[in-house]
Amino acid sequence: MRQVPQPHPSRMTPFAGHPVVAGITPHLPELVVLTAADLAEALGVRVYYAYADPGRVVDREFPDGRVQHSDLNPDLADDEAWRAREAELTASVARTLAGREVAWEFRYLAGRPDRALTHLARAVDAAAIIVGTRRPGGGGRLQELLEGAVGAHLAHHQHRPVLVVPTEVVDWKTPLA
């Protein structure tokens, strides 16, 4: 059986001088973007905002964390759709960070979000990964049931700290549906 490297002080990436990676999605509350920016500003480092498109597959990974990707279904390949989504997400981050003095970059990734964010974090030697909680509503619950929570996958499958930003909370007195 293959020995998996475990978290250990020798594997820690210090926060000082190392960027943070933040996973974002379309229509994600700006709280995740702002939390990552606040942490990066406090540390004096860069934020790599990233979206992992589950409808695309990685063809090639580059040392700087970028990926070459293609549509999961080559018969439906539509470069315009993902390029439009990339432009929309980049513009959304830029609007949210307007007036802030934080250095940031956007990366469009492909495949499973936990694996894509882990690859990017390794490539840029990030100190931590920041993600939001699941999408609100039934669709988010169903996706989490089928795929699992990205934050939980990250916490169990790589050694960097994971900061999970709550994007919706439930009142303790309200019964869960």
PDB file of C-alpha atoms in Angstrom:
ATOM      1  CA  MET A   1       0.000   0.000   0.000  1.00  0.00           C
ATOM      2  CA  ARG A   2       1.277   3.449  -0.980  1.00  0.00           C
ATOM      3  CA  GLN A   3       2.190   5.677   1.948  1.00  0.00           C
ATOM      4  CA  VAL A   4       0.398   9.024   1.758  1.00  0.00           C
ATOM      5  CA  PRO A   5       2.342  12.011   3.164  1.00  0.00           C
ATOM      6  CA  GLN A   6       0.551  13.258   6.263  1.00  0.00           C
ATOM      7  CA  PRO A   7       0.263  16.795   7.645  1.00  0.00           C
ATOM      8  CA  HIS A   8       3.324  17.576   9.699  1.00  0.00           C
ATOM      9  CA  PRO A   9       5.144  20.716  10.862  1.00  0.00           C
ATOM     10  CA  SER A  10       7.856  20.017   8.283  1.00  0.00           C
ATOM     11  CA  ARG A  11       5.239  20.283   5.500  1.00  0.00           C
ATOM     12  CA  MET A  12       3.784  23.610   6.641  1.00  0.00           C
ATOM     13  CA  THR A  13       3.905  26.537   4.275  1.00  0.00           C
ATOM     14  CA  PRO A  14       4.432  29.677   6.353  1.00  0.00           C
ATOM     15  CA  PHE A  15       1.775  32.359   5.973  1.00  0.00           C
ATOM     16  CA  ALA A  16       4.363  35.136   5.696  1.00  0.00           C
ATOM     17  CA  GLY A  17       5.336  35.711   2.081  1.00  0.00           C
ATOM     18  CA  HIS A  18       3.109  32.999   0.614  1.00  0.00           C
ATOM     19  CA  PRO A  19      -0.067  33.671  -1.376  1.00  0.00           C
ATOM     20  CA  VAL A  20      -3.536  32.350  -0.683  1.00  0.00           C
ATOM     21  CA  VAL A  21      -5.834  30.565  -3.118  1.00  0.00           C
ATOM     22  CA  ALA A  22      -9.579  31.252  -3.107  1.00  0.00           C
ATOM     23  CA  GLY A  23     -12.059  29.044  -4.909  1.00  0.00           C
ATOM     24  CA  ILE A  24     -14.978  30.964  -6.393  1.00  0.00           C
ATOM     25  CA  THR A  25     -18.010  30.097  -8.489  1.00  0.00           C
ATOM     26  CA  PRO A  26     -20.478  32.077 -10.586  1.00  0.00           C
ATOM     27  CA  HIS A  27     -23.026  33.862  -8.380  1.00  0.00           C
ATOM     28  CA  LEU A  28     -20.984  33.184  -5.233  1.00  0.00           C
ATOM     29  CA  PRO A  29     -21.576  35.796  -2.561  1.00  0.00           C
ATOM     30  CA  GLU A  30     -18.803  38.391  -2.563  1.00  0.00           C
ATOM     31  CA  LEU A  31     -18.004  37.456   1.038  1.00  0.00           C
ATOM     32  CA  VAL A  32     -15.533  34.785  -0.126  1.00  0.00           C
ATOM     33  CA  VAL A  33     -13.729  37.247  -2.411  1.00  0.00           C
ATOM     34  CA  LEU A  34     -13.563  39.848   0.359  1.00  0.00           C
ATOM     35  CA  THR A  35     -12.420  37.358   3.020  1.00  0.00           C
ATOM     36  CA  ALA A  36      -9.564  36.212   0.796  1.00  0.00           C
ATOM     37  CA  ALA A  37      -8.637  39.824   0.055  1.00  0.00           C
ATOM     38  CA  ASP A  38      -8.635  40.746   3.756  1.00  0.00           C
ATOM     39  CA  LEU A  39      -6.389  37.808   4.619  1.00  0.00           C
ATOM     40  CA  ALA A  40      -4.032  38.564   1.734  1.00  0.00           C
ATOM     41  CA  GLU A  41      -3.859  42.265   2.681  1.00  0.00           C
ATOM     42  CA  ALA A  42      -3.132  41.366   6.320  1.00  0.00           C
ATOM     43  CA  LEU A  43      -0.333  39.053   5.180  1.00  0.00           C
ATOM     44  CA  GLY A  44       0.925  41.361   2.415  1.00  0.00           C
ATOM     45  CA  VAL A  45       0.560  38.621  -0.214  1.00  0.00           C
ATOM     46  CA  ARG A  46      -1.264  37.901  -3.491  1.00  0.00           C
ATOM     47  CA  VAL A  47      -4.605  36.124  -3.859  1.00  0.00           C
ATOM     48  CA  TYR A  48      -5.162  33.622  -6.631  1.00  0.00           C
ATOM     49  CA  TYR A  49      -8.903  33.506  -7.271  1.00  0.00           C
ATOM     50  CA  ALA A  50      -9.829  30.373  -9.181  1.00  0.00           C
ATOM     51  CA  TYR A  51     -12.850  28.725 -10.705  1.00  0.00           C
ATOM     52  CA  ALA A  52     -12.770  25.007 -11.508  1.00  0.00           C
ATOM     53  CA  ASP A  53     -15.154  24.259 -14.371  1.00  0.00           C
ATOM     54  CA  PRO A  54     -16.566  20.746 -13.828  1.00  0.00           C
ATOM     55  CA  GLY A  55     -17.627  20.572 -17.491  1.00  0.00           C
ATOM     56  CA  ARG A  56     -14.029  20.726 -18.686  1.00  0.00           C
ATOM     57  CA  VAL A  57     -11.071  18.371 -18.325  1.00  0.00           C
ATOM     58  CA  VAL A  58      -7.411  19.137 -17.828  1.00  0.00           C
ATOM     59  CA  ASP A  59      -5.273  18.388 -20.869  1.00  0.00           C
ATOM     60  CA  ARG A  60      -2.042  19.765 -19.443  1.00  0.00           C
ATOM     61  CA  GLU A  61      -0.898  21.321 -16.157  1.00  0.00           C
ATOM     62  CA  PHE A  62       1.738  24.049 -16.087  1.00  0.00           C
ATOM     63  CA  PRO A  63       4.223  24.779 -13.276  1.00  0.00           C
ATOM     64  CA  ASP A  64       2.594  28.156 -12.503  1.00  0.00           C
ATOM     65  CA  GLY A  65      -0.781  26.510 -11.773  1.00  0.00           C
ATOM     66  CA  ARG A  66      -2.402  27.324 -15.100  1.00  0.00           C
ATOM     67  CA  VAL A  67      -4.024  24.510 -17.049  1.00  0.00           C
ATOM     68  CA  GLN A  68      -4.807  23.792 -20.653  1.00  0.00           C
ATOM     69  CA  HIS A  69      -8.307  22.333 -20.778  1.00  0.00           C
ATOM     70  CA  SER A  70     -10.966  21.113 -23.147  1.00  0.00           C
ATOM     71  CA  ASP A  71     -14.684  20.413 -23.037  1.00  0.00           C
ATOM     72  CA  LEU A  72     -15.710  17.172 -21.374  1.00  0.00           C
ATOM     73  CA  ASN A  73     -17.798  16.420 -24.448  1.00  0.00           C
ATOM     74  CA  PRO A  74     -15.697  17.240 -27.555  1.00  0.00           C
ATOM     75  CA  ASP A  75     -18.854  17.209 -29.709  1.00  0.00           C
ATOM     76  CA  LEU A  76     -20.187  20.155 -27.708  1.00  0.00           C
ATOM     77  CA  ALA A  77     -16.905  22.021 -27.456  1.00  0.00           C
ATOM     78  CA  ASP A  78     -17.643  25.720 -27.084  1.00  0.00           C
ATOM     79  CA  ASP A  79     -14.626  27.916 -26.400  1.00  0.00           C
ATOM     80  CA  GLU A  80     -16.825  31.006 -26.344  1.00  0.00           C
ATOM     81  CA  ALA A  81     -18.856  29.795 -23.338  1.00  0.00           C
ATOM     82  CA  TRP A  82     -15.907  29.210 -21.020  1.00  0.00           C
ATOM     83  CA  ARG A  83     -14.130  32.367 -22.183  1.00  0.00           C
ATOM     84  CA  ALA A  84     -17.296  34.374 -21.439  1.00  0.00           C
ATOM     85  CA  ARG A  85     -17.520  32.750 -17.976  1.00  0.00           C
ATOM     86  CA  GLU A  86     -13.847  33.552 -17.344  1.00  0.00           C
ATOM     87  CA  ALA A  87     -14.397  37.202 -18.335  1.00  0.00           C
ATOM     88  CA  GLU A  88     -17.535  37.402 -16.172  1.00  0.00           C
ATOM     89  CA  LEU A  89     -15.780  35.967 -13.101  1.00  0.00           C
ATOM     90  CA  THR A  90     -12.702  38.165 -13.550  1.00  0.00           C
ATOM     91  CA  ALA A  91     -14.907  41.255 -13.889  1.00  0.00           C
ATOM     92  CA  SER A  92     -16.918  40.244 -10.818  1.00  0.00           C
ATOM     93  CA  VAL A  93     -13.757  39.930  -8.699  1.00  0.00           C
ATOM     94  CA  ALA A  94     -12.480  43.260 -10.045  1.00  0.00           C
ATOM     95  CA  ARG A  95     -15.784  44.998  -9.140  1.00  0.00           C
ATOM     96  CA  THR A  96     -15.776  43.487  -5.664  1.00  0.00           C
ATOM     97  CA  LEU A  97     -12.170  44.544  -5.055  1.00  0.00           C
ATOM     98  CA  ALA A  98     -12.502  48.043  -6.552  1.00  0.00           C
ATOM     99  CA  GLY A  99     -10.544  50.494  -4.426  1.00  0.00           C
ATOM    100  CA  ARG A 100      -8.685  47.755  -2.529  1.00  0.00           C
ATOM    101  CA  GLU A 101      -4.898  47.522  -2.577  1.00  0.00           C
ATOM    102  CA  VAL A 102      -4.646  43.749  -2.831  1.00  0.00           C
ATOM    103  CA  ALA A 103      -2.600  41.997  -5.516  1.00  0.00           C
ATOM    104  CA  TRP A 104      -4.628  39.301  -7.231  1.00  0.00           C
ATOM    105  CA  GLU A 105      -4.852  37.051 -10.270  1.00  0.00           C
ATOM    106  CA  PHE A 106      -7.653  34.924 -11.669  1.00  0.00           C
ATOM    107  CA  ARG A 107      -7.162  31.354 -12.880  1.00  0.00           C
ATOM    108  CA  TYR A 108      -9.693  29.348 -14.874  1.00  0.00           C
ATOM    109  CA  LEU A 109      -9.229  25.691 -13.953  1.00  0.00           C
ATOM    110  CA  ALA A 110     -10.961  22.463 -14.952  1.00  0.00           C
ATOM    111  CA  GLY A 111     -12.338  19.327 -13.323  1.00  0.00           C
ATOM    112  CA  ARG A 112     -13.058  18.606  -9.683  1.00  0.00           C
ATOM    113  CA  PRO A 113     -12.753  21.795  -7.632  1.00  0.00           C
ATOM    114  CA  ASP A 114     -10.866  20.150  -4.760  1.00  0.00           C
ATOM    115  CA  ARG A 115      -8.220  18.676  -7.055  1.00  0.00           C
ATOM    116  CA  ALA A 116      -7.935  21.808  -9.176  1.00  0.00           C
ATOM    117  CA  LEU A 117      -7.510  24.082  -6.145  1.00  0.00           C
ATOM    118  CA  THR A 118      -4.963  21.695  -4.627  1.00  0.00           C
ATOM    119  CA  HIS A 119      -2.926  21.744  -7.856  1.00  0.00           C
ATOM    120  CA  LEU A 120      -2.988  25.531  -7.960  1.00  0.00           C
ATOM    121  CA  ALA A 121      -2.074  25.822  -4.263  1.00  0.00           C
ATOM    122  CA  ARG A 122       0.903  23.502  -4.759  1.00  0.00           C
ATOM    123  CA  ALA A 123       2.023  25.326  -7.885  1.00  0.00           C
ATOM    124  CA  VAL A 124       2.002  28.794  -6.283  1.00  0.00           C
ATOM    125  CA  ASP A 125       3.131  27.481  -2.861  1.00  0.00           C
ATOM    126  CA  ALA A 126       0.038  28.892  -1.166  1.00  0.00           C
ATOM    127  CA  ALA A 127      -0.210  29.092   2.593  1.00  0.00           C
ATOM    128  CA  ALA A 128      -3.969  28.374   2.668  1.00  0.00           C
ATOM    129  CA  ILE A 129      -7.036  27.704   0.549  1.00  0.00           C
ATOM    130  CA  ILE A 130     -10.270  29.661   1.039  1.00  0.00           C
ATOM    131  CA  VAL A 131     -13.669  28.410  -0.132  1.00  0.00           C
ATOM    132  CA  GLY A 132     -17.298  29.225   0.574  1.00  0.00           C
ATOM    133  CA  THR A 133     -19.958  26.903   1.858  1.00  0.00           C
ATOM    134  CA  ARG A 134     -22.283  25.175  -0.567  1.00  0.00           C
ATOM    135  CA  ARG A 135     -24.726  27.036  -2.744  1.00  0.00           C
ATOM    136  CA  PRO A 136     -27.912  27.919  -0.908  1.00  0.00           C
ATOM    137  CA  GLY A 137     -31.066  25.953  -1.665  1.00  0.00           C
ATOM    138  CA  GLY A 138     -31.940  22.437  -2.721  1.00  0.00           C
ATOM    139  CA  GLY A 139     -29.568  22.360  -5.691  1.00  0.00           C
ATOM    140  CA  GLY A 140     -26.614  23.029  -3.411  1.00  0.00           C
ATOM    141  CA  ARG A 141     -27.710  20.328  -0.963  1.00  0.00           C
ATOM    142  CA  LEU A 142     -28.116  17.802  -3.781  1.00  0.00           C
ATOM    143  CA  GLN A 143     -24.719  18.646  -5.252  1.00  0.00           C
ATOM    144  CA  GLU A 144     -23.098  18.360  -1.818  1.00  0.00           C
ATOM    145  CA  LEU A 145     -24.809  15.002  -1.219  1.00  0.00           C
ATOM    146  CA  LEU A 146     -23.600  13.621  -4.557  1.00  0.00           C
ATOM    147  CA  GLU A 147     -20.136  15.153  -4.702  1.00  0.00           C
ATOM    148  CA  GLY A 148     -19.355  16.048  -1.104  1.00  0.00           C
ATOM    149  CA  ALA A 149     -18.385  19.442   0.232  1.00  0.00           C
ATOM    150  CA  VAL A 150     -15.343  20.986  -1.449  1.00  0.00           C
ATOM    151  CA  GLY A 151     -14.028  22.295   1.889  1.00  0.00           C
ATOM    152  CA  ALA A 152     -14.246  18.838   3.457  1.00  0.00           C
ATOM    153  CA  HIS A 153     -12.510  17.213   0.480  1.00  0.00           C
ATOM    154  CA  LEU A 154      -9.731  19.791   0.672  1.00  0.00           C
ATOM    155  CA  ALA A 155      -9.294  19.328   4.416  1.00  0.00           C
ATOM    156  CA  HIS A 156      -8.926  15.559   4.002  1.00  0.00           C
ATOM    157  CA  HIS A 157      -6.811  15.344   0.851  1.00  0.00           C
ATOM    158  CA  GLN A 158      -4.045  17.940   1.097  1.00  0.00           C
ATOM    159  CA  HIS A 159      -1.959  19.489   3.865  1.00  0.00           C
ATOM    160  CA  ARG A 160      -2.690  23.219   3.626  1.00  0.00           C
ATOM    161  CA  PRO A 161      -5.140  24.873   6.034  1.00  0.00           C
ATOM    162  CA  VAL A 162      -8.609  25.395   4.589  1.00  0.00           C
ATOM    163  CA  LEU A 163     -10.688  28.419   5.536  1.00  0.00           C
ATOM    164  CA  VAL A 164     -14.391  27.817   4.883  1.00  0.00           C
ATOM    165  CA  VAL A 165     -16.404  31.025   4.690  1.00  0.00           C
ATOM    166  CA  PRO A 166     -20.067  30.701   5.672  1.00  0.00           C
ATOM    167  CA  THR A 167     -22.258  32.077   2.910  1.00  0.00           C
ATOM    168  CA  GLU A 168     -25.589  31.147   4.482  1.00  0.00           C
ATOM    169  CA  VAL A 169     -26.447  30.078   8.012  1.00  0.00           C
ATOM    170  CA  VAL A 170     -29.460  28.391   9.546  1.00  0.00           C
ATOM    171  CA  ASP A 171     -31.046  29.638  12.754  1.00  0.00           C
ATOM    172  CA  TRP A 172     -30.520  27.072  15.507  1.00  0.00           C
ATOM    173  CA  LYS A 173     -34.221  27.300  16.358  1.00  0.00           C
ATOM    174  CA  THR A 174     -35.353  26.599  12.800  1.00  0.00           C
ATOM    175  CA  PRO A 175     -35.804  22.892  12.083  1.00  0.00           C
ATOM    176  CA  LEU A 176     -33.814  21.602   9.127  1.00  0.00           C
ATOM    177  CA  ALA A 177     -36.015  20.634   6.190  1.00  0.00           C
TER     178      ALA A 177
END
